[in-house]
Tab-separated table of C-alpha atoms in Angstrom:
chain	number	residue	atom	x	y	z
A	1	MET	CA	-45.156	169.455	165.079
A	2	THR	CA	-44.684	167.934	161.656
A	3	ALA	CA	-46.892	164.938	160.992
A	4	PRO	CA	-45.422	161.774	159.486
A	5	ALA	CA	-45.656	161.507	155.732
A	6	ALA	CA	-47.891	158.449	156.003
A	7	ALA	CA	-50.412	160.435	158.012
A	8	SER	CA	-51.715	162.150	154.895
A	9	ALA	CA	-53.457	158.923	153.914
A	10	THR	CA	-54.959	158.261	157.346
A	11	PRO	CA	-58.725	158.919	157.359
A	12	PHE	CA	-60.127	161.306	159.962
A	13	ARG	CA	-62.191	158.817	161.950
A	14	PRO	CA	-65.123	159.672	164.255
A	15	ARG	CA	-62.952	159.257	167.353
A	16	ASP	CA	-60.458	161.740	165.892
A	17	LEU	CA	-63.251	164.237	165.323
A	18	LEU	CA	-64.453	163.683	168.884
A	19	ALA	CA	-60.921	164.213	170.227
A	20	ALA	CA	-60.526	167.463	168.257
A	21	LEU	CA	-63.867	168.799	169.472
A	22	LEU	CA	-63.004	167.834	173.064
A	23	VAL	CA	-59.771	169.819	172.840
A	24	VAL	CA	-61.685	172.829	171.518
A	25	VAL	CA	-64.086	172.655	174.461
A	26	LEU	CA	-61.299	172.114	177.016
A	27	TRP	CA	-59.314	175.090	175.752
A	28	GLY	CA	-62.372	177.317	175.300
A	29	VAL	CA	-63.695	176.724	178.835
A	30	ASN	CA	-60.135	177.216	180.092
A	31	PHE	CA	-60.637	180.993	180.282
A	32	VAL	CA	-63.674	180.799	182.548
A	33	ALA	CA	-61.706	178.495	184.863
A	34	MET	CA	-58.970	181.134	185.018
A	35	LYS	CA	-61.495	183.787	186.064
A	36	TRP	CA	-62.812	181.558	188.854
A	37	GLY	CA	-59.311	180.734	190.052
A	38	LEU	CA	-58.323	184.402	190.194
A	39	GLU	CA	-61.140	185.082	192.657
A	40	SER	CA	-59.160	183.166	195.316
A	41	PHE	CA	-55.554	183.335	194.110
A	42	SER	CA	-53.276	186.087	192.878
A	43	PRO	CA	-51.932	185.700	189.302
A	44	PHE	CA	-48.593	184.429	190.643
A	45	GLN	CA	-50.283	181.989	193.028
A	46	LEU	CA	-52.607	180.664	190.334
A	47	GLY	CA	-49.624	180.182	188.025
A	48	ALA	CA	-47.740	178.170	190.651
A	49	ALA	CA	-50.798	176.039	191.428
A	50	ARG	CA	-51.620	175.412	187.757
A	51	TYR	CA	-48.176	174.116	186.904
A	52	LEU	CA	-47.787	172.188	190.136
A	53	PHE	CA	-50.964	170.289	189.260
A	54	ALA	CA	-49.783	169.808	185.671
A	55	ALA	CA	-46.357	168.472	186.657
A	56	VAL	CA	-47.242	166.272	189.651
A	57	PRO	CA	-47.401	163.314	189.612
A	58	LEU	CA	-46.710	162.968	185.861
A	59	VAL	CA	-43.017	163.873	186.125
A	60	LEU	CA	-42.695	160.743	188.286
A	61	LEU	CA	-44.371	158.580	185.639
A	62	VAL	CA	-43.083	159.991	182.342
A	63	ARG	CA	-39.422	159.809	181.341
A	64	PRO	CA	-37.625	163.111	180.733
A	65	PRO	CA	-37.691	164.206	177.079
A	66	ARG	CA	-34.572	163.442	175.054
A	67	VAL	CA	-33.746	167.083	174.422
A	68	HIS	CA	-31.207	169.488	175.871
A	69	TRP	CA	-32.436	170.907	179.167
A	70	ARG	CA	-32.109	174.481	177.937
A	71	TRP	CA	-35.113	173.910	175.641
A	72	VAL	CA	-37.205	172.526	178.505
A	73	VAL	CA	-36.320	175.485	180.737
A	74	MET	CA	-36.842	178.098	178.022
A	75	PHE	CA	-40.192	176.611	176.984
A	76	GLY	CA	-41.371	176.452	180.606
A	77	LEU	CA	-40.405	180.058	181.255
A	78	PHE	CA	-41.868	181.477	178.034
A	79	GLN	CA	-45.125	179.532	178.275
A	80	GLY	CA	-45.533	179.510	182.070
A	81	ILE	CA	-44.134	182.773	183.419
A	82	GLY	CA	-44.571	184.598	180.115
A	83	GLN	CA	-47.819	183.475	178.510
A	84	PHE	CA	-49.881	182.691	181.577
A	85	GLY	CA	-48.229	185.231	183.866
A	86	PHE	CA	-49.284	188.025	181.510
A	87	LEU	CA	-52.671	186.436	180.799
A	88	PHE	CA	-53.578	185.993	184.477
A	89	PHE	CA	-52.701	189.627	185.189
A	90	ALA	CA	-54.732	190.730	182.153
A	91	LEU	CA	-57.785	188.845	183.436
A	92	LYS	CA	-57.227	190.425	186.851
A	93	VAL	CA	-56.823	194.070	185.778
A	94	GLY	CA	-59.366	194.236	182.957
A	95	MET	CA	-60.002	191.536	180.376
A	96	THR	CA	-62.994	189.259	179.927
A	97	ALA	CA	-62.626	185.512	179.484
A	98	GLY	CA	-64.315	185.620	176.073
A	99	LEU	CA	-62.169	188.382	174.603
A	100	ALA	CA	-59.025	186.802	176.049
A	101	SER	CA	-59.835	183.606	174.145
A	102	VAL	CA	-59.889	185.635	170.915
A	103	LEU	CA	-56.911	187.902	171.504
A	104	LEU	CA	-54.647	185.089	172.636
A	105	GLN	CA	-55.006	183.539	169.173
A	106	THR	CA	-52.906	186.401	167.814
A	107	GLN	CA	-50.018	184.153	168.861
A	108	VAL	CA	-50.313	182.769	165.314
A	109	PHE	CA	-49.176	186.106	163.901
A	110	PHE	CA	-46.512	186.723	166.539
A	111	THR	CA	-45.152	183.251	165.784
A	112	ALA	CA	-44.953	184.146	162.096
A	113	LEU	CA	-43.158	187.425	162.829
A	114	PHE	CA	-40.690	185.764	165.211
A	115	GLY	CA	-40.178	182.919	162.751
A	116	PHE	CA	-39.296	185.431	160.036
A	117	ALA	CA	-36.948	187.411	162.303
A	118	LEU	CA	-35.199	184.471	164.000
A	119	LEU	CA	-35.580	181.493	161.672
A	120	ARG	CA	-35.715	183.321	158.309
A	121	GLU	CA	-39.080	181.707	157.520
A	122	ARG	CA	-40.630	183.664	154.654
A	123	PRO	CA	-44.350	184.412	155.107
A	124	GLY	CA	-46.680	183.270	152.340
A	125	ARG	CA	-49.454	185.388	150.838
A	126	PRO	CA	-52.210	184.010	153.174
A	127	LEU	CA	-50.079	184.949	156.169
A	128	VAL	CA	-49.456	188.466	154.874
A	129	TRP	CA	-53.195	188.972	154.353
A	130	GLY	CA	-53.844	187.479	157.796
A	131	LEU	CA	-51.383	189.866	159.447
A	132	ALA	CA	-53.075	192.836	157.774
A	133	LEU	CA	-56.531	191.706	158.893
A	134	ALA	CA	-55.298	191.022	162.435
A	135	ALA	CA	-53.781	194.526	162.591
A	136	ALA	CA	-57.152	195.974	161.570
A	137	GLY	CA	-58.774	193.909	164.322
A	138	LEU	CA	-56.397	195.265	166.957
A	139	VAL	CA	-57.170	198.814	165.810
A	140	CYS	CA	-60.861	198.059	166.411
A	141	PHE	CA	-60.113	196.856	169.930
A	142	VAL	CA	-58.143	200.031	170.685
A	143	MET	CA	-61.000	202.160	169.303
A	144	ASN	CA	-63.110	200.879	172.181
A	145	TYR	CA	-61.002	203.016	174.534
A	146	VAL	CA	-60.622	206.243	172.526
A	147	GLY	CA	-62.873	208.891	171.067
A	148	PRO	CA	-66.672	208.791	171.331
A	149	ALA	CA	-66.612	205.004	171.811
A	150	ALA	CA	-64.466	205.224	174.952
A	151	GLY	CA	-66.136	203.385	177.782
A	152	SER	CA	-68.657	201.554	175.603
A	153	GLY	CA	-69.068	198.014	176.734
A	154	MET	CA	-67.343	198.815	180.022
A	155	GLY	CA	-70.227	197.845	182.255
A	156	ARG	CA	-70.736	194.750	184.350
A	157	GLY	CA	-69.702	191.610	182.536
A	158	SER	CA	-67.680	193.426	179.904
A	159	ALA	CA	-65.137	195.366	181.971
A	160	THR	CA	-61.950	195.589	179.918
A	161	THR	CA	-59.094	198.053	180.078
A	162	LEU	CA	-56.317	199.128	177.768
A	163	ALA	CA	-53.872	197.567	180.247
A	164	GLY	CA	-55.767	194.279	180.019
A	165	LEU	CA	-55.598	194.409	176.217
A	166	PHE	CA	-51.853	195.106	176.270
A	167	LEU	CA	-51.106	192.340	178.796
A	168	THR	CA	-53.142	189.803	176.803
A	169	LEU	CA	-51.154	190.637	173.672
A	170	CYS	CA	-47.950	190.252	175.706
A	171	GLY	CA	-49.200	186.789	176.697
A	172	ALA	CA	-49.813	185.959	173.036
A	173	ALA	CA	-46.276	187.105	172.176
A	174	MET	CA	-44.845	184.875	174.921
A	175	TRP	CA	-46.885	181.929	173.593
A	176	ALA	CA	-45.375	182.598	170.181
A	177	SER	CA	-41.901	182.626	171.751
A	178	SER	CA	-42.570	179.212	173.290
A	179	ASN	CA	-43.662	177.986	169.842
A	180	ILE	CA	-40.287	179.021	168.417
A	181	VAL	CA	-38.486	177.241	171.267
A	182	ALA	CA	-40.517	174.066	170.677
A	183	ARG	CA	-39.736	174.248	166.949
A	184	LEU	CA	-35.996	174.582	167.629
A	185	ALA	CA	-36.110	171.746	170.166
A	186	GLN	CA	-37.806	169.498	167.616
A	187	GLN	CA	-35.329	170.395	164.864
A	188	ARG	CA	-32.269	169.712	167.018
A	189	SER	CA	-33.510	166.636	168.916
A	190	PRO	CA	-34.205	163.449	166.902
A	191	GLY	CA	-35.908	161.814	169.896
A	192	TYR	CA	-38.275	164.727	170.529
A	193	ASP	CA	-41.400	163.592	172.428
A	194	PRO	CA	-43.862	166.534	172.587
A	195	LEU	CA	-45.957	165.141	175.456
A	196	ALA	CA	-42.932	164.460	177.694
A	197	PHE	CA	-41.615	167.894	176.691
A	198	VAL	CA	-44.831	169.601	177.863
A	199	ILE	CA	-45.025	167.603	181.110
A	200	TRP	CA	-41.432	168.233	182.191
A	201	SER	CA	-41.482	171.873	181.135
A	202	SER	CA	-44.554	172.300	183.374
A	203	ALA	CA	-42.291	171.827	186.388
A	204	VAL	CA	-40.136	174.804	185.401
A	205	PRO	CA	-42.498	177.737	186.230
A	206	VAL	CA	-43.531	176.477	189.682
A	207	LEU	CA	-40.567	177.788	191.701
A	208	PRO	CA	-40.319	181.146	189.840
A	209	PHE	CA	-44.048	181.730	190.416
A	210	VAL	CA	-43.633	180.893	194.138
A	211	VAL	CA	-40.701	183.321	194.425
A	212	LEU	CA	-42.603	186.077	192.589
A	213	SER	CA	-45.590	185.556	194.882
A	214	ALA	CA	-43.383	185.704	197.991
A	215	VAL	CA	-41.859	188.981	196.800
A	216	PHE	CA	-44.887	190.806	195.394
A	217	ASP	CA	-48.047	189.314	196.982
A	218	ALA	CA	-48.873	190.942	200.320
A	219	ASP	CA	-50.778	187.849	201.483
A	220	ALA	CA	-48.192	185.262	200.404
A	221	ALA	CA	-47.310	184.339	204.017
A	222	ARG	CA	-50.824	183.023	204.685
A	223	TRP	CA	-50.105	179.947	202.561
A	224	LEU	CA	-47.676	178.785	205.255
A	225	HIS	CA	-50.740	177.869	207.359
A	226	TRP	CA	-52.878	174.849	206.509
A	227	GLN	CA	-56.036	176.742	207.445
A	228	ALA	CA	-55.527	179.091	204.519
A	229	LEU	CA	-55.597	176.117	202.148
A	230	ALA	CA	-58.713	174.766	203.852
A	231	ASP	CA	-60.464	178.131	203.492
A	232	VAL	CA	-60.062	178.197	199.692
A	233	PRO	CA	-63.476	177.478	198.061
A	234	TRP	CA	-63.838	174.164	196.265
A	235	ILE	CA	-64.545	175.976	192.983
A	236	ALA	CA	-61.052	177.529	193.116
A	237	TRP	CA	-59.393	174.139	193.614
A	238	ALA	CA	-61.557	172.686	190.854
A	239	SER	CA	-60.393	175.509	188.573
A	240	VAL	CA	-56.741	174.811	189.348
A	241	ALA	CA	-57.225	171.084	188.724
A	242	TYR	CA	-58.978	171.853	185.444
A	243	LEU	CA	-56.220	174.210	184.313
A	244	GLY	CA	-53.440	171.801	185.225
A	245	TRP	CA	-54.876	168.436	184.235
A	246	ALA	CA	-57.689	168.979	181.729
A	247	ALA	CA	-56.582	172.053	179.763
A	248	THR	CA	-52.831	171.398	179.923
A	249	ILE	CA	-52.182	167.647	180.053
A	250	VAL	CA	-55.331	166.137	178.490
A	251	GLY	CA	-55.695	168.927	175.929
A	252	TYR	CA	-52.079	168.848	174.764
A	253	ALA	CA	-51.987	165.034	174.780
A	254	LEU	CA	-55.027	164.785	172.501
A	255	TRP	CA	-53.827	167.582	170.232
A	256	THR	CA	-50.343	166.112	169.945
A	257	ASN	CA	-51.789	162.701	169.133
A	258	LEU	CA	-53.864	164.207	166.330
A	259	LEU	CA	-50.838	166.026	164.891
A	260	GLN	CA	-48.811	162.813	164.972
A	261	ARG	CA	-51.405	160.924	162.892
A	262	HIS	CA	-52.785	163.636	160.594
A	263	PRO	CA	-51.360	166.555	158.567
A	264	ALA	CA	-51.291	169.835	160.472
A	265	ASN	CA	-53.482	171.530	157.835
A	266	ARG	CA	-56.309	169.101	158.701
A	267	VAL	CA	-55.967	169.532	162.461
A	268	ALA	CA	-55.221	173.262	162.778
A	269	PRO	CA	-58.654	174.526	161.545
A	270	PHE	CA	-60.282	173.149	164.687
A	271	SER	CA	-58.416	175.792	166.719
A	272	LEU	CA	-60.640	178.421	165.053
A	273	ALA	CA	-63.494	177.187	167.237
A	274	VAL	CA	-61.670	177.897	170.533
A	275	PRO	CA	-62.662	181.622	170.566
A	276	VAL	CA	-66.263	180.623	169.788
A	277	VAL	CA	-66.351	178.369	172.850
A	278	GLY	CA	-64.552	181.008	174.927
A	279	LEU	CA	-66.996	183.775	173.979
A	280	THR	CA	-70.015	181.503	174.492
A	281	THR	CA	-68.971	180.216	177.918
A	282	GLY	CA	-67.989	183.727	179.020
A	283	TRP	CA	-71.469	184.924	178.077
A	284	LEU	CA	-73.399	181.975	179.545
A	285	VAL	CA	-71.373	181.398	182.719
A	286	LEU	CA	-69.988	184.833	183.604
A	287	GLY	CA	-72.586	187.077	181.964
A	288	GLU	CA	-69.966	188.798	179.803
A	289	THR	CA	-70.992	191.105	176.984
A	290	VAL	CA	-69.126	192.457	173.958
A	291	ALA	CA	-69.084	196.076	172.759
A	292	PRO	CA	-69.626	196.950	169.048
A	293	TRP	CA	-65.967	197.842	168.381
A	294	GLN	CA	-64.938	194.610	170.101
A	295	TRP	CA	-67.253	192.604	167.841
A	296	ALA	CA	-65.585	194.258	164.855
A	297	GLY	CA	-62.166	193.345	166.223
A	298	ILE	CA	-63.274	189.764	166.832
A	299	ALA	CA	-64.546	189.488	163.253
A	300	PHE	CA	-61.259	190.747	161.783
A	301	ILE	CA	-59.137	188.406	163.917
A	302	VAL	CA	-61.288	185.331	163.222
A	303	VAL	CA	-61.187	186.040	159.458
A	304	ALA	CA	-57.429	186.581	159.740
A	305	LEU	CA	-56.994	183.228	161.488
A	306	ALA	CA	-59.127	181.520	158.848
A	307	CYS	CA	-57.004	183.125	156.145
A	308	VAL	CA	-53.778	181.820	157.727
A	309	VAL	CA	-55.084	178.338	158.548
A	310	LEU	CA	-57.153	177.641	155.429
A	311	GLY	CA	-55.376	179.825	152.874
A	312	PRO	CA	-52.447	177.458	152.158
A	313	ARG	CA	-54.873	174.600	151.496
A	314	PHE	CA	-56.767	176.635	148.890
A	315	GLN	CA	-53.483	177.769	147.333
A	316	THR	CA	-52.342	174.148	146.999
A	317	LYS	CA	-55.684	173.071	145.532
A	318	LYS	CA	-55.651	175.962	143.073
A	319	ALA	CA	-52.093	175.134	142.003
A	320	SER	CA	-52.966	171.465	141.451
A	321	MET	CA	-55.911	172.422	139.230
A	322	ALA	CA	-53.843	174.800	137.116
């Protein structure tokens, strides 16, 4: 979202810093919560529960966004069914919470590629360098599954698969698609309210996830009995509540508020800390480990993100000094 012009003069106060750091923690811990939720729910069931918690009761309290409904539906499908559908399956079939937090940030580069292809947005030099570094990082991740390194880091706490890697990247691509939809919705809707947009779009994936679960999950019928709900461990319900309310509603509300009052180039760098929190919590809480090739891939992607996020600022400063 584009910040108001007056925001450039607004100082970054301590409460703003606290809000930014809280968002980083909420989104970083988000991946551990997903792992816990998937111990009791299938990917489709967890998706339905997450968005049901995110939408209710807020859709009863927040007015619908003043945008065409096609944008709300498209955003809900790309982000809900696409991003988190793929991500939940990746975490189920072979992806650690920590690595998922890193790989999902490749949405920055997918967004740039889609923006160039669909919106004719020309990439700047920092973005080109970032894309090259991110590609090198993905090669490092693939190297973990081929040649002499195949199987390294595949033990307990670090079990990843090529399918998990592919599905996580698909989730990142779907996140990028939702970014393009949100950008188009903002451009074509003068009364665009990002928080209302997120809340109402959260209602969209619920029914599709329920239908997908009914069709593909062998145990879907058990949810017709109240006892099945009572048998779900409290940690699974806590995970769903965290995903729906903390990570989705509170996180996006705080982030949106920061973007409304400050330039994006001052807010965006905080997102670089999300993978750090994700890797740390995955290690401390789930006992996850990282293989050497994966560390190399992480380093390339983090440097690539830094190049994209911080590069334009240095270019502007260099141009002003010339």
